[in-house]
Amino acid sequence: MFKFSFNFSKTGYMRYISHLDLMRLFTRALRRAGLAVKMTQGFSPHPKFSIDRALKLGLESQNERATVSLRESLDTRDFQERLQKQMPEGITIKQVYEEVKSKPRD
C-alpha cells in the first residue's frame, strides 16, 4: 500500500461545496484520473481517502490536507498532474508527497 498526502486550496465558487460533496468530488476525480485507490474491506467497501478537517460552508482555504492510499506506486508529480486535470475550477492541488512507512522494530 502506498500512501500519498497532498495539500489543496478551495476557492471561488467551490467555497459553497459541503464537506460530503467535496469527499465525493475527490473520490470521483481519483477514479477518473485512473489512480488505483485502495478500498476498505467489508460489506460496503469505500476508497481509503480522508480530508483532515471539514470547513464550514462558504469559507475559502488555501491550505487543506488530504490523504489517499493507492495499490501501486506512482511519481508524486504524475499523481498531481493526473488529479488536477479532473478537478473543477476552484480546487487546486498544490503539493503532493508520499508518506514513508516506518520499519517495525526488532
Coordinates of N, CA, C and O in Angstrom, one line a residue:
M1 N 0.8 -1.2 0.0 CA 0.0 0.0 0.0 C 0.9 1.2 0.0 O 1.9 1.3 0.7
F2 N 0.6 2.2 -0.8 CA 1.3 3.4 -1.0 C 0.4 4.6 -0.5 O -0.7 4.7 -1.1
K3 N 0.9 5.4 0.4 CA 0.0 6.4 1.0 C 0.6 7.8 0.5 O 1.8 8.1 0.6
F4 N -0.3 8.6 -0.1 CA 0.0 9.9 -0.6 C -0.8 11.0 0.2 O -2.0 10.8 0.4
S5 N -0.1 12.0 0.6 CA -0.8 13.2 1.2 C -0.6 14.3 0.3 O 0.4 14.5 -0.4
F6 N -1.6 15.2 0.2 CA -1.5 16.4 -0.6 C -2.2 17.6 0.0 O -3.1 17.4 0.8
N7 N -1.7 18.7 -0.3 CA -2.3 20.0 0.1 C -3.1 20.6 -1.1 O -2.6 20.5 -2.2
F8 N -4.2 21.1 -0.8 CA -5.1 21.7 -1.9 C -5.7 23.0 -1.4 O -5.8 23.2 -0.2
S9 N -6.2 23.8 -2.3 CA -6.9 25.0 -2.0 C -8.3 24.9 -2.5 O -8.6 24.2 -3.5
K10 N -9.2 25.5 -1.8 CA -10.7 25.5 -2.1 C -11.1 27.0 -2.2 O -11.2 27.7 -1.1
T11 N -11.3 27.5 -3.4 CA -11.6 29.0 -3.5 C -12.7 29.2 -4.5 O -13.2 28.2 -5.1
G12 N -13.1 30.4 -4.7 CA -14.2 30.8 -5.6 C -15.5 30.1 -5.3 O -15.9 30.0 -4.2
Y13 N -16.2 29.7 -6.3 CA -17.5 29.0 -6.1 C -17.4 27.7 -5.4 O -18.4 27.3 -4.8
M14 N -16.2 27.1 -5.3 CA -16.1 25.9 -4.6 C -16.2 26.0 -3.1 O -16.4 25.1 -2.4
R15 N -16.1 27.3 -2.6 CA -16.3 27.5 -1.2 C -17.7 27.2 -0.7 O -18.0 26.9 0.4
Y16 N -18.7 27.1 -1.7 CA -20.0 26.7 -1.3 C -20.3 25.2 -1.4 O -21.5 24.8 -1.3
I17 N -19.3 24.4 -1.6 CA -19.5 23.0 -1.6 C -19.3 22.4 -0.2 O -18.4 22.8 0.5
S18 N -20.2 21.5 0.2 CA -20.1 20.9 1.5 C -19.0 19.9 1.6 O -18.4 19.5 0.6
H19 N -18.7 19.5 2.9 CA -17.6 18.6 3.1 C -17.9 17.2 2.4 O -17.1 16.6 1.8
L20 N -19.2 16.8 2.6 CA -19.5 15.5 2.0 C -19.4 15.5 0.5 O -19.0 14.6 -0.2
D21 N -19.9 16.6 -0.1 CA -19.8 16.8 -1.6 C -18.3 16.9 -2.0 O -18.0 16.4 -3.1
L22 N -17.5 17.5 -1.2 CA -16.1 17.6 -1.5 C -15.4 16.2 -1.5 O -14.6 15.8 -2.3
M23 N -15.9 15.4 -0.5 CA -15.4 14.0 -0.5 C -15.8 13.2 -1.7 O -15.0 12.5 -2.3
R24 N -17.0 13.4 -2.2 CA -17.5 12.7 -3.4 C -16.7 13.2 -4.6 O -16.4 12.5 -5.5
L25 N -16.5 14.5 -4.6 CA -15.8 15.1 -5.8 C -14.4 14.5 -5.9 O -14.0 14.1 -7.0
F26 N -13.7 14.4 -4.8 CA -12.3 13.8 -4.8 C -12.4 12.3 -5.2 O -11.5 11.9 -5.9
T27 N -13.3 11.5 -4.6 CA -13.3 10.1 -5.0 C -13.6 9.9 -6.4 O -13.0 9.0 -7.1
R28 N -14.5 10.7 -7.0 CA -14.8 10.6 -8.4 C -13.6 11.1 -9.3 O -13.3 10.5 -10.3
A29 N -12.9 12.1 -8.8 CA -11.8 12.6 -9.6 C -10.6 11.6 -9.5 O -9.9 11.4 -10.5
L30 N -10.4 10.9 -8.4 CA -9.4 9.9 -8.3 C -9.7 8.7 -9.2 O -8.8 8.2 -9.9
R31 N -11.0 8.4 -9.3 CA -11.4 7.3 -10.2 C -11.2 7.7 -11.7 O -10.6 7.0 -12.5
R32 N -11.6 8.9 -12.1 CA -11.5 9.4 -13.4 C -10.0 9.6 -13.8 O -9.7 9.4 -15.0
A33 N -9.2 9.9 -12.9 CA -7.7 10.0 -13.1 C -7.0 8.7 -13.4 O -5.9 8.7 -13.8
G34 N -7.8 7.6 -13.1 CA -7.2 6.3 -13.3 C -6.2 5.9 -12.2 O -5.4 5.0 -12.5
L35 N -6.4 6.4 -11.1 CA -5.5 6.1 -10.0 C -6.0 4.8 -9.2 O -7.2 4.7 -9.0
A36 N -5.1 3.9 -8.9 CA -5.5 2.6 -8.3 C -5.7 2.9 -6.8 O -4.8 2.5 -6.0
V37 N -6.9 3.4 -6.4 CA -7.1 3.7 -5.0 C -7.5 2.4 -4.2 O -8.2 1.6 -4.7
K38 N -6.8 2.3 -3.1 CA -7.1 1.1 -2.2 C -8.5 1.3 -1.6 O -8.9 2.3 -1.2
M39 N -9.2 0.2 -1.5 CA -10.6 0.2 -1.0 C -10.5 -0.5 0.4 O -9.7 -1.4 0.7
T40 N -11.5 -0.1 1.3 CA -11.6 -0.7 2.6 C -12.2 -2.1 2.4 O -12.8 -2.4 1.4
Q41 N -12.0 -3.0 3.4 CA -12.6 -4.3 3.4 C -13.9 -4.3 4.0 O -14.3 -3.4 4.8
G42 N -14.7 -5.3 3.8 CA -16.0 -5.4 4.5 C -17.2 -5.4 3.5 O -17.1 -5.5 2.3
F43 N -18.4 -5.3 4.1 CA -19.6 -5.4 3.4 C -19.8 -4.2 2.4 O -20.3 -4.4 1.3
S44 N -19.4 -3.0 2.8 CA -19.6 -1.8 2.0 C -18.3 -1.1 1.8 O -18.0 -0.1 2.4
P45 N -17.5 -1.6 0.8 CA -16.1 -1.0 0.6 C -16.2 0.4 0.1 O -17.1 0.7 -0.7
H46 N -15.3 1.3 0.5 CA -15.2 2.6 0.0 C -13.7 3.0 -0.1 O -12.9 2.3 0.6
P47 N -13.4 4.0 -0.8 CA -12.0 4.4 -1.0 C -11.3 4.8 0.3 O -11.9 5.5 1.1
K48 N -10.0 4.4 0.5 CA -9.3 4.9 1.6 C -8.8 6.3 1.3 O -7.7 6.5 0.8
F49 N -9.6 7.3 1.7 CA -9.4 8.7 1.4 C -9.9 9.5 2.5 O -11.0 9.2 3.1
S50 N -9.2 10.5 3.0 CA -9.7 11.3 4.1 C -9.2 12.8 3.9 O -8.1 13.0 3.3
I51 N -10.0 13.7 4.3 CA -9.6 15.1 4.4 C -9.4 15.4 5.9 O -10.3 15.1 6.7
D52 N -8.3 16.1 6.2 CA -8.0 16.3 7.6 C -9.1 17.0 8.4 O -9.4 16.7 9.5
R53 N -9.6 18.1 7.9 CA -10.6 18.8 8.6 C -11.7 19.3 7.7 O -11.5 19.5 6.5
A54 N -12.9 19.4 8.2 CA -14.1 19.9 7.5 C -14.2 21.4 7.6 O -14.2 21.9 8.7
L55 N -14.3 22.1 6.5 CA -14.5 23.5 6.6 C -16.0 23.9 6.6 O -16.8 23.1 6.1
K56 N -16.3 25.0 7.2 CA -17.7 25.4 7.2 C -18.1 25.8 5.8 O -17.2 26.3 5.0
L57 N -19.3 25.7 5.5 CA -19.8 26.1 4.2 C -19.6 27.6 3.9 O -19.9 28.4 4.8
G58 N -19.1 28.0 2.8 CA -18.9 29.4 2.5 C -17.5 29.9 2.8 O -17.2 31.0 2.4
L59 N -16.6 29.1 3.4 CA -15.3 29.5 3.7 C -14.3 29.0 2.6 O -14.4 27.9 2.1
E60 N -13.3 29.9 2.3 CA -12.3 29.5 1.4 C -11.1 29.1 2.2 O -10.9 29.5 3.4
S61 N -10.2 28.3 1.6 CA -9.0 27.9 2.3 C -7.9 27.7 1.3 O -8.1 27.2 0.2
Q62 N -6.7 28.1 1.7 CA -5.5 28.0 0.8 C -4.6 26.8 1.1 O -3.7 26.4 0.4
N63 N -4.9 26.1 2.3 CA -4.0 25.0 2.7 C -4.8 23.9 3.4 O -4.7 23.8 4.6
E64 N -5.5 23.1 2.7 CA -6.2 22.0 3.2 C -5.4 20.7 2.9 O -4.6 20.7 2.0
R65 N -5.5 19.7 3.8 CA -4.7 18.5 3.6 C -5.6 17.3 3.5 O -6.6 17.1 4.2
A66 N -5.2 16.4 2.5 CA -6.0 15.1 2.4 C -5.0 14.0 2.2 O -3.8 14.2 1.8
T67 N -5.4 12.8 2.5 CA -4.6 11.6 2.4 C -5.4 10.5 1.6 O -6.5 10.3 1.8
V68 N -4.6 9.8 0.7 CA -5.2 8.7 0.0 C -4.2 7.5 -0.1 O -3.0 7.7 -0.1
S69 N -4.8 6.3 -0.1 CA -3.9 5.1 -0.2 C -4.1 4.5 -1.6 O -5.3 4.3 -2.0
L70 N -3.0 4.2 -2.2 CA -3.0 3.6 -3.5 C -2.5 2.2 -3.5 O -1.7 1.8 -2.6
R71 N -2.9 1.4 -4.5 CA -2.4 0.0 -4.5 C -1.1 -0.1 -5.3 O -0.4 -1.2 -5.2
E72 N -0.7 0.9 -6.0 CA 0.6 0.9 -6.8 C 1.3 2.2 -6.6 O 0.7 3.2 -6.3
S73 N 2.6 2.1 -6.7 CA 3.5 3.2 -6.6 C 3.3 4.2 -7.8 O 3.0 3.8 -8.9
L74 N 3.6 5.5 -7.5 CA 3.4 6.5 -8.5 C 4.3 7.6 -8.2 O 4.5 7.9 -7.0
D75 N 4.8 8.3 -9.2 CA 5.6 9.5 -9.0 C 4.6 10.6 -8.5 O 3.5 10.8 -9.0
T76 N 5.1 11.4 -7.5 CA 4.2 12.5 -7.0 C 3.8 13.5 -8.0 O 2.7 14.0 -8.0
R77 N 4.7 13.8 -8.9 CA 4.4 14.8 -10.0 C 3.3 14.2 -10.9 O 2.3 15.0 -11.3
D78 N 3.4 13.0 -11.3 CA 2.4 12.3 -12.1 C 1.0 12.3 -11.4 O 0.0 12.6 -12.0
F79 N 1.1 12.0 -10.1 CA -0.2 11.9 -9.3 C -0.8 13.3 -9.3 O -2.0 13.4 -9.5
Q80 N 0.0 14.4 -9.1 CA -0.6 15.7 -9.0 C -1.2 16.1 -10.4 O -2.3 16.7 -10.4
E81 N -0.5 15.9 -11.5 CA -1.0 16.2 -12.8 C -2.3 15.5 -13.2 O -3.2 16.1 -13.7
R82 N -2.3 14.2 -12.9 CA -3.5 13.4 -13.2 C -4.7 13.8 -12.4 O -5.8 13.9 -13.0
L83 N -4.5 14.1 -11.2 CA -5.6 14.5 -10.3 C -6.1 15.9 -10.6 O -7.3 16.2 -10.7
Q84 N -5.1 16.8 -10.9 CA -5.5 18.2 -11.1 C -6.3 18.4 -12.4 O -7.2 19.2 -12.5
K85 N -6.1 17.5 -13.4 CA -6.8 17.5 -14.7 C -8.3 17.2 -14.4 O -9.1 17.6 -15.2
Q86 N -8.6 16.5 -13.4 CA -10.0 16.1 -13.1 C -10.7 17.1 -12.2 O -11.9 16.9 -11.9
M87 N -10.0 18.1 -11.6 CA -10.6 19.0 -10.7 C -11.3 20.2 -11.4 O -10.8 20.7 -12.4
P88 N -12.4 20.6 -10.8 CA -13.1 21.8 -11.3 C -12.3 23.1 -10.9 O -11.5 23.0 -10.1
E89 N -12.7 24.2 -11.5 CA -12.1 25.5 -11.2 C -12.4 25.8 -9.8 O -13.6 25.6 -9.3
G90 N -11.4 26.2 -9.0 CA -11.6 26.5 -7.6 C -10.9 25.5 -6.7 O -10.7 25.7 -5.5
I91 N -10.6 24.3 -7.2 CA -9.8 23.3 -6.4 C -8.5 23.1 -7.1 O -8.4 22.8 -8.3
T92 N -7.4 23.5 -6.3 CA -6.1 23.4 -6.9 C -5.2 22.5 -6.0 O -5.2 22.7 -4.8
I93 N -4.6 21.5 -6.6 CA -3.7 20.6 -5.9 C -2.3 21.3 -5.8 O -1.7 21.5 -6.9
K94 N -1.9 21.6 -4.6 CA -0.7 22.5 -4.5 C 0.6 21.7 -4.3 O 1.6 22.0 -4.9
Q95 N 0.5 20.7 -3.5 CA 1.7 19.9 -3.2 C 1.4 18.5 -2.9 O 0.4 18.2 -2.2
V96 N 2.2 17.5 -3.4 CA 1.9 16.1 -3.1 C 3.2 15.5 -2.6 O 4.3 15.8 -3.0
Y97 N 3.1 14.7 -1.6 CA 4.2 13.9 -1.0 C 3.8 12.6 -0.6 O 2.7 12.3 -0.2
E98 N 4.7 11.6 -0.8 CA 4.4 10.2 -0.4 C 4.8 10.0 1.1 O 5.9 10.4 1.5
E99 N 3.9 9.4 1.8 CA 4.2 9.1 3.2 C 5.1 7.9 3.2 O 5.0 6.9 2.5
V100 N 6.1 8.0 4.1 CA 7.1 6.9 4.3 C 6.7 6.1 5.5 O 6.5 6.6 6.6
K101 N 6.6 4.7 5.2 CA 6.3 3.8 6.3 C 7.5 3.6 7.2 O 8.6 3.5 6.7
S102 N 7.3 3.6 8.5 CA 8.4 3.3 9.4 C 8.6 1.8 9.5 O 7.6 1.0 9.5
K103 N 9.8 1.3 9.6 CA 10.1 -0.1 9.7 C 9.8 -0.6 11.1 O 10.1 0.1 12.1
P104 N 9.2 -1.8 11.3 CA 9.0 -2.3 12.7 C 10.3 -2.6 13.4 O 11.3 -2.9 12.8
R105 N 10.3 -2.4 14.7 CA 11.5 -2.6 15.5 C 11.6 -4.1 15.7 O 10.7 -4.8 15.8
D106 N 12.9 -4.5 15.9 CA 13.2 -5.9 16.1 C 13.0 -6.2 17.6 O 13.1 -5.5 18.5

